[in-house]
C-alpha positions as semicolon CSV with decimal commas, in nm:
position;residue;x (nm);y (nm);z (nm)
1;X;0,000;0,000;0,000
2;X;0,126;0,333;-0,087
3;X;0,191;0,583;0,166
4;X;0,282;0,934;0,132
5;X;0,260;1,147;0,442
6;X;0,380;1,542;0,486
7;X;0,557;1,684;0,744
8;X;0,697;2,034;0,852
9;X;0,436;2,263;0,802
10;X;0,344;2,528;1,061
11;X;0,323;2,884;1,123
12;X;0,610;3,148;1,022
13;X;0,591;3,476;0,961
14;X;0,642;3,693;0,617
15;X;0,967;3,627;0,527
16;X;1,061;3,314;0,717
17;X;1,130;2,990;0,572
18;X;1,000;2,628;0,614
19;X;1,105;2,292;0,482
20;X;0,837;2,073;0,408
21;X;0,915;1,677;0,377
22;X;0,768;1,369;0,189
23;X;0,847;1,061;0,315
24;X;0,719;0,767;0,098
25;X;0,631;0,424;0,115
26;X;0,510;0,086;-0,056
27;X;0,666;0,192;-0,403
28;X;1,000;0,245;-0,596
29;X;1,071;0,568;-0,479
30;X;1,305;0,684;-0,768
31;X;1,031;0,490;-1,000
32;X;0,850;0,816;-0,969
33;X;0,834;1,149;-1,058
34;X;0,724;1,346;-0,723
35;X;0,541;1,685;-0,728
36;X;0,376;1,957;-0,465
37;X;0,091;2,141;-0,486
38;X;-0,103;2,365;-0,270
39;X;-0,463;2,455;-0,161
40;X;-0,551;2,772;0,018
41;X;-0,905;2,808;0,180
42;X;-1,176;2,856;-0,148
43;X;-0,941;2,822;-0,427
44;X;-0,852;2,530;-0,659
45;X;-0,552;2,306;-0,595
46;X;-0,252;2,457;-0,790
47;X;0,063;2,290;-0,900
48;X;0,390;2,434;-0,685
49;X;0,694;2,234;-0,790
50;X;0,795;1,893;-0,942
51;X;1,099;1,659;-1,006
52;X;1,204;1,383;-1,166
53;X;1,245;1,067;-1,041
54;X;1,658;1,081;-1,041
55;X;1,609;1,452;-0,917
56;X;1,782;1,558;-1,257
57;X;1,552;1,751;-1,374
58;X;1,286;2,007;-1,176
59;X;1,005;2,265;-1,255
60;X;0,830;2,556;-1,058
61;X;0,534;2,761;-1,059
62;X;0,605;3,099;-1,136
63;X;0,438;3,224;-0,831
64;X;0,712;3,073;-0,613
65;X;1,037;3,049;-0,834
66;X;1,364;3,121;-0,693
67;X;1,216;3,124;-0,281
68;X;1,134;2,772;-0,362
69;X;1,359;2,432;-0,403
70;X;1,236;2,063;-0,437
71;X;1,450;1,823;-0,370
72;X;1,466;1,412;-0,321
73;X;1,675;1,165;-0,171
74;X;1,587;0,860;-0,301
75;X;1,814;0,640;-0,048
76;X;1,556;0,772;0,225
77;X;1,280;0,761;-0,025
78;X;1,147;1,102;0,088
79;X;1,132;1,485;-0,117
80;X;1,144;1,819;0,042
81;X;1,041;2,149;-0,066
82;X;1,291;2,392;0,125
83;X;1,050;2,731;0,110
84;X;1,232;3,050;0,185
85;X;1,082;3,411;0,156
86;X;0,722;3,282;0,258
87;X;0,424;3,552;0,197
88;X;0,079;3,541;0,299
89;X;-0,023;3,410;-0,014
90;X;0,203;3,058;0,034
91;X;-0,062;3,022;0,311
92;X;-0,189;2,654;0,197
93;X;-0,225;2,324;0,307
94;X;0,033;2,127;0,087
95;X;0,018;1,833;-0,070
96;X;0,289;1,589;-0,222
97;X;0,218;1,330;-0,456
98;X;0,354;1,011;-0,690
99;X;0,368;1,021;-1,100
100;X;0,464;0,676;-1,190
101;X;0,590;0,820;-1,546
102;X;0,955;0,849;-1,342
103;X;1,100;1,116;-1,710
104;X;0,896;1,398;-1,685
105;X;0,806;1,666;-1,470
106;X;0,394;1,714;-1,499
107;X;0,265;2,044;-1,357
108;X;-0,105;1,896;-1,402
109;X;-0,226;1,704;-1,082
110;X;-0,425;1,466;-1,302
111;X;-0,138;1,313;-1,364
112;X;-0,055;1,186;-1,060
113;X;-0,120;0,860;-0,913
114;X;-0,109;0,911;-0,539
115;X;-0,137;1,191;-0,312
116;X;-0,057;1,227;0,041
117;X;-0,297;1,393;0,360
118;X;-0,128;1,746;0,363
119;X;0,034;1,996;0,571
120;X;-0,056;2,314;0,663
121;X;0,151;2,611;0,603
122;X;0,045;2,909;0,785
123;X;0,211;3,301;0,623
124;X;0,140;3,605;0,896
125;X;0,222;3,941;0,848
């Protein structure tokens, strides 16, 4: 059974930084492309960041390019998204999730195959 479960959300205030982690389980980790994505309260789920399954290759929304860095290390089967100069509008629950097409880096949700629970990231002023 396929696990994926978030940690390191929380609160922080504008301008702090969090690092959020994925740990996986019950698949070939570097099998699969991972990805985040983000839901704040009343809007649609939006892509953040994704990576490949060897970590050669990554791609970012625009909205949080160069704050933003995905990473994986697929000896502890588990990605991070290290999240530096957060704003109120990163405010989101987070969500990581398994492409089993390992090449390619999909900013479209549909094409993922799993999906963890979230974390919440909290942005105050």
């Amino acid at each position: 059974q396929v696990q994926l479960v978030e940690t390191g959300g929380g609160s922080v205030q504008v301008g702090g930084s969090l690092r959020l982690s994925c740990a996986a389980s019950g698949l070939t980790f570097s099998n699969y492309a991972m990805g985040w994505f983000r839901q704040a309260p009343g809007r649609e789920r939006e892509f953040v960041a994704t990576i490949t399954g060897t970590g050669g290759g990554s791609r970012y929304a625009d909205s949080v390019k160069g704050r933003f860095t995905i990473s994986r290390d697929n000896a502890k089967n588990t990605m991070y998204l290290q999240m530096n100069s957060l704003k109120p509008e990163d405010t989101a629950v987070y969500y990581c999730a398994a492409d089993r097409t390992s090449w390619r880096s999909n900013p479209n949700s549909y094409a993922y195959n799993y999906w963890g629970q979230g974390t919440q990231v909290t942005v105050s002023l």
